[in-house]
Amino acid sequence: MAYSAKIGPSILSSDLACLGRECMRMMGCGADYLHLDVMDGHFVPNLTFGHPMVECLRKSVGQDPFFDMHMMVSRPEQWVKPMAAAGANQYTFHIESTTNPGNLIKEIRESGMKVGLALKPGTTVEELAPWANQIDMALVMTVEPGFGGQKFMEDMMPKVSWLRSQFPSLDIEVDGGVGPDTIHKCAEAGANMIVSGSAVIGSDDPRSVISLLRTVVAEAIQKRSLDR
Ligand SMILES: O=C(CO)[C@@H](O)[C@H](O)COP(=O)(O)O
Ligand SMILES: [Fe+2]
């Protein structure tokens, strides 16, 4: 089994005026990677930051932290090269935002980044299937993209289970409303990359929350490997 449990705090719900420090705090608390939410006010009704901020953040935190860019933007093609130059490691775009996923996947790879492909709650998992062998990670959104702090949509779990059954070694990420109360559902369904915003950042003890999330997912991975 090629995949492992990884926890990526979403820094959307942190103090954005202290982003460099917040990112380092999360890495110090045991985060495996950082999930950076880019919103353009068009694909989603909210606005966050773009590649100039990512460039500053990379300078501030150094080369090590893995930046998973969650691109909630209408024209994802536009930001591939600027994000790669700014220091992004993975470019996760929404299948709903482009008419040519194949070309975009190629451009992202040529820019030296890993490829993530995201699905909004209303998009069927079959739409992702044709691309699954060309991507590094599938992102199943468990809230409508746009805001942190929303309620987890458990009815997205069949998408995760289906992807895990069809693509046993694919990295599968869940994002939205994931925390200690909902992690078991995600882990049982087969997710291995866990984005958690408010549950981690808002906690008095982020280290313990990250550790708990990772333990639950690692145990589910181990159980699956024994059941095979
Ligand atoms: O992409 C998004 C929201 O659109 C997420 O990354 C959220 O920011 C995660 O925050 P919580 O739901 O865990 O608070
Ligand atoms: Fe996200």
Short mmCIF file of C-alpha atoms and ligand atoms in Angstrom, two decimals:
data_model
loop_
_atom_site.label_atom_id
_atom_site.label_comp_id
_atom_site.label_asym_id
_atom_site.label_seq_id
_atom_site.Cartn_x
_atom_site.Cartn_y
_atom_site.Cartn_z
CA MET A 1 0.00 0.00 0.00
CA ALA A 2 1.74 3.13 -1.21
CA TYR A 3 -0.14 5.75 0.72
CA SER A 4 0.18 6.89 4.33
CA ALA A 5 -1.72 9.05 6.81
CA LYS A 6 -0.94 12.74 6.43
CA ILE A 7 -2.48 15.69 8.22
CA GLY A 8 -2.54 19.13 6.57
CA PRO A 9 -3.91 22.03 8.59
CA SER A 10 -5.84 24.58 6.56
CA ILE A 11 -4.48 27.93 7.60
CA LEU A 12 -7.62 29.75 6.40
CA SER A 13 -8.93 30.00 9.94
CA SER A 14 -5.66 31.24 11.45
CA ASP A 15 -4.61 34.83 12.07
CA LEU A 16 -3.70 35.77 8.50
CA ALA A 17 -1.64 38.72 9.71
CA CYS A 18 0.77 36.22 11.28
CA LEU A 19 0.69 33.56 8.59
CA GLY A 20 4.40 32.68 8.57
CA ARG A 21 4.38 32.19 12.31
CA GLU A 22 1.12 30.22 12.21
CA CYS A 23 2.51 27.89 9.52
CA MET A 24 5.63 27.24 11.57
CA ARG A 25 3.49 26.65 14.65
CA MET A 26 1.48 24.00 12.77
CA MET A 27 4.64 22.28 11.49
CA GLY A 28 6.01 22.37 15.03
CA CYS A 29 2.81 20.67 16.23
CA GLY A 30 3.39 17.74 13.86
CA ALA A 31 1.61 18.75 10.63
CA ASP A 32 2.73 16.72 7.61
CA TYR A 33 1.91 19.46 5.13
CA LEU A 34 0.13 22.80 4.82
CA HIS A 35 -3.13 23.22 2.92
CA LEU A 36 -3.36 26.73 1.45
CA ASP A 37 -6.81 27.85 0.26
CA VAL A 38 -6.74 30.21 -2.71
CA MET A 39 -10.12 31.82 -3.45
CA ASP A 40 -10.79 34.34 -6.21
CA GLY A 41 -14.23 35.71 -5.28
CA HIS A 42 -15.62 34.22 -8.51
CA PHE A 43 -15.38 30.43 -8.39
CA VAL A 44 -16.35 30.78 -4.73
CA PRO A 45 -17.94 33.73 -2.90
CA ASN A 46 -14.86 34.52 -0.84
CA LEU A 47 -11.43 36.05 -1.41
CA THR A 48 -8.15 35.02 0.17
CA PHE A 49 -4.65 35.36 -1.31
CA GLY A 50 -2.56 34.61 -4.38
CA HIS A 51 0.96 33.75 -5.44
CA PRO A 52 2.67 36.91 -4.06
CA MET A 53 1.64 35.84 -0.59
CA VAL A 54 2.75 32.25 -1.23
CA GLU A 55 6.16 33.55 -2.29
CA CYS A 56 6.50 35.51 0.97
CA LEU A 57 5.34 32.52 2.95
CA ARG A 58 7.89 30.23 1.30
CA LYS A 59 10.67 32.70 2.18
CA SER A 60 9.39 32.88 5.72
CA VAL A 61 9.03 29.11 6.42
CA GLY A 62 11.92 27.77 4.32
CA GLN A 63 12.01 24.95 1.77
CA ASP A 64 10.71 22.08 3.88
CA PRO A 65 6.96 22.50 4.44
CA PHE A 66 4.94 20.97 1.60
CA PHE A 67 2.44 23.50 0.20
CA ASP A 68 -0.77 21.91 -1.10
CA MET A 69 -2.48 24.72 -3.01
CA HIS A 70 -6.27 24.33 -3.04
CA MET A 71 -7.11 26.48 -6.05
CA MET A 72 -10.73 27.63 -5.78
CA VAL A 73 -10.43 29.86 -8.83
CA SER A 74 -12.24 30.19 -12.15
CA ARG A 75 -9.22 30.09 -14.42
CA PRO A 76 -6.76 27.68 -12.82
CA GLU A 77 -4.57 27.66 -15.97
CA GLN A 78 -3.63 31.27 -15.23
CA TRP A 79 -1.81 30.60 -11.97
CA VAL A 80 0.19 27.44 -12.65
CA LYS A 81 3.52 29.07 -13.48
CA PRO A 82 3.26 31.88 -10.89
CA MET A 83 2.42 29.36 -8.16
CA ALA A 84 5.29 27.07 -9.15
CA ALA A 85 7.68 30.04 -9.12
CA ALA A 86 6.34 31.12 -5.73
CA GLY A 87 7.24 27.74 -4.19
CA ALA A 88 4.03 25.68 -4.35
CA ASN A 89 4.54 21.89 -4.26
CA GLN A 90 1.12 20.64 -5.30
CA TYR A 91 -1.50 22.36 -7.43
CA THR A 92 -5.01 21.10 -6.65
CA PHE A 93 -7.58 22.43 -9.10
CA HIS A 94 -11.32 21.87 -9.35
CA ILE A 95 -12.60 19.75 -12.22
CA GLU A 96 -15.59 22.14 -12.45
CA SER A 97 -13.28 25.07 -13.23
CA THR A 98 -11.76 23.90 -16.52
CA THR A 99 -12.82 22.50 -19.88
CA ASN A 100 -9.48 20.77 -20.44
CA PRO A 101 -8.27 18.90 -17.36
CA GLY A 102 -5.79 16.85 -19.41
CA ASN A 103 -3.92 19.89 -20.62
CA LEU A 104 -3.91 21.47 -17.19
CA ILE A 105 -2.51 18.28 -15.61
CA LYS A 106 0.29 18.37 -18.20
CA GLU A 107 1.07 22.03 -17.52
CA ILE A 108 1.20 21.47 -13.76
CA ARG A 109 3.62 18.55 -14.18
CA GLU A 110 5.80 20.52 -16.58
CA SER A 111 5.99 23.26 -13.95
CA GLY A 112 7.42 20.74 -11.49
CA MET A 113 4.45 20.45 -9.14
CA LYS A 114 2.34 17.47 -8.10
CA VAL A 115 -1.25 17.36 -9.32
CA GLY A 116 -4.39 17.34 -7.22
CA LEU A 117 -7.91 17.16 -8.65
CA ALA A 118 -10.84 18.38 -6.54
CA LEU A 119 -14.59 17.67 -6.62
CA LYS A 120 -17.30 19.95 -5.27
CA PRO A 121 -20.07 18.14 -3.35
CA GLY A 122 -22.44 18.27 -6.34
CA THR A 123 -19.96 16.71 -8.78
CA THR A 124 -20.02 12.96 -9.25
CA VAL A 125 -16.92 10.93 -8.66
CA GLU A 126 -17.20 9.37 -12.11
CA GLU A 127 -16.14 12.72 -13.57
CA LEU A 128 -12.78 12.35 -11.87
CA ALA A 129 -12.24 8.69 -12.80
CA PRO A 130 -10.81 9.23 -16.31
CA TRP A 131 -8.01 11.35 -14.83
CA ALA A 132 -7.27 9.26 -11.74
CA ASN A 133 -4.25 7.54 -13.24
CA GLN A 134 -2.67 10.87 -14.19
CA ILE A 135 -2.98 12.66 -10.85
CA ASP A 136 -1.21 12.40 -7.49
CA MET A 137 -4.22 13.16 -5.32
CA ALA A 138 -8.02 13.31 -5.46
CA LEU A 139 -9.72 15.84 -3.20
CA VAL A 140 -13.27 15.06 -2.13
CA MET A 141 -14.81 18.24 -0.70
CA THR A 142 -16.91 17.58 2.36
CA VAL A 143 -18.38 21.11 2.44
CA GLU A 144 -19.30 23.58 -0.30
CA PRO A 145 -15.98 25.31 -0.98
CA GLY A 146 -15.64 28.91 0.14
CA PHE A 147 -15.48 29.04 3.91
CA GLY A 148 -13.91 27.34 6.89
CA GLY A 149 -15.94 26.20 9.87
CA GLN A 150 -18.81 24.51 8.00
CA LYS A 151 -20.57 21.25 8.85
CA PHE A 152 -19.06 17.99 7.54
CA MET A 153 -21.12 16.32 4.78
CA GLU A 154 -21.10 12.64 5.63
CA ASP A 155 -22.95 11.84 2.41
CA MET A 156 -19.68 12.46 0.51
CA MET A 157 -18.14 9.31 2.03
CA PRO A 158 -19.38 6.97 -0.74
CA LYS A 159 -17.23 8.98 -3.17
CA VAL A 160 -14.18 8.32 -1.01
CA SER A 161 -15.00 4.60 -0.66
CA TRP A 162 -15.50 4.24 -4.39
CA LEU A 163 -12.20 5.98 -5.19
CA ARG A 164 -10.35 3.83 -2.64
CA SER A 165 -11.82 0.64 -4.14
CA GLN A 166 -10.99 1.65 -7.71
CA PHE A 167 -7.60 3.27 -7.12
CA PRO A 168 -6.02 1.48 -4.15
CA SER A 169 -2.79 3.48 -4.06
CA LEU A 170 -4.12 6.97 -4.85
CA ASP A 171 -3.76 9.73 -2.28
CA ILE A 172 -7.32 10.72 -1.32
CA GLU A 173 -7.86 13.97 0.57
CA VAL A 174 -10.95 15.17 2.41
CA ASP A 175 -11.52 18.84 3.19
CA GLY A 176 -14.25 20.58 5.15
CA GLY A 177 -15.58 20.06 8.66
CA VAL A 178 -13.02 17.36 9.45
CA GLY A 179 -11.92 17.01 13.07
CA PRO A 180 -11.99 14.55 15.98
CA ASP A 181 -15.79 14.08 15.66
CA THR A 182 -15.76 13.21 11.93
CA ILE A 183 -12.35 11.67 11.28
CA HIS A 184 -13.53 8.07 11.83
CA LYS A 185 -15.95 8.32 8.89
CA CYS A 186 -13.20 9.67 6.63
CA ALA A 187 -10.68 7.05 7.71
CA GLU A 188 -13.12 4.15 7.32
CA ALA A 189 -14.05 5.32 3.84
CA GLY A 190 -10.37 5.33 2.83
CA ALA A 191 -9.16 8.94 2.96
CA ASN A 192 -5.48 9.30 3.85
CA MET A 193 -4.78 13.03 3.44
CA ILE A 194 -6.75 14.98 5.98
CA VAL A 195 -7.31 18.71 5.82
CA SER A 196 -8.46 20.23 9.06
CA GLY A 197 -8.92 23.95 9.64
CA SER A 198 -10.95 25.15 12.57
CA ALA A 199 -10.66 21.88 14.54
CA VAL A 200 -6.86 22.17 14.58
CA ILE A 201 -6.25 25.91 14.52
CA GLY A 202 -9.05 26.65 17.00
CA SER A 203 -7.85 24.05 19.47
CA ASP A 204 -5.91 24.87 22.63
CA ASP A 205 -3.81 21.81 21.89
CA PRO A 206 -3.28 21.48 18.11
CA ARG A 207 -0.53 18.90 18.62
CA SER A 208 -2.94 16.46 20.27
CA VAL A 209 -5.61 17.01 17.63
CA ILE A 210 -3.14 16.39 14.78
CA SER A 211 -1.83 13.30 16.51
CA LEU A 212 -5.34 11.93 17.11
CA LEU A 213 -6.35 12.49 13.47
CA ARG A 214 -3.20 10.74 12.23
CA THR A 215 -3.64 7.78 14.60
CA VAL A 216 -7.24 7.17 13.48
CA VAL A 217 -6.25 7.26 9.80
CA ALA A 218 -3.13 5.13 10.27
CA GLU A 219 -5.14 2.48 12.11
CA ALA A 220 -7.72 2.36 9.31
CA ILE A 221 -4.94 1.99 6.71
CA GLN A 222 -3.40 -0.82 8.68
CA LYS A 223 -6.76 -2.57 9.08
CA ARG A 224 -7.38 -2.32 5.33
CA SER A 225 -4.01 -3.83 4.54
CA LEU A 226 -4.69 -6.78 6.90
CA ASP A 227 -8.16 -7.33 5.38
CA ARG A 228 -6.77 -7.63 1.85
O1 LIG B 1 -11.31 24.64 1.23
C1 LIG B 1 -11.83 24.86 2.29
C2 LIG B 1 -13.09 25.64 2.36
O2 LIG B 1 -13.47 25.99 1.09
C3 LIG B 1 -11.22 24.28 3.50
O3 LIG B 1 -9.84 24.03 3.33
C4 LIG B 1 -11.57 24.87 4.84
O4 LIG B 1 -10.84 26.02 5.08
C5 LIG B 1 -11.31 23.88 5.93
O5 LIG B 1 -11.68 24.41 7.15
P1 LIG B 1 -12.58 23.60 8.21
O6 LIG B 1 -13.85 23.19 7.53
O7 LIG B 1 -11.76 22.39 8.59
O8 LIG B 1 -12.77 24.56 9.31
FE FE B 2 -9.36 23.69 1.15
#
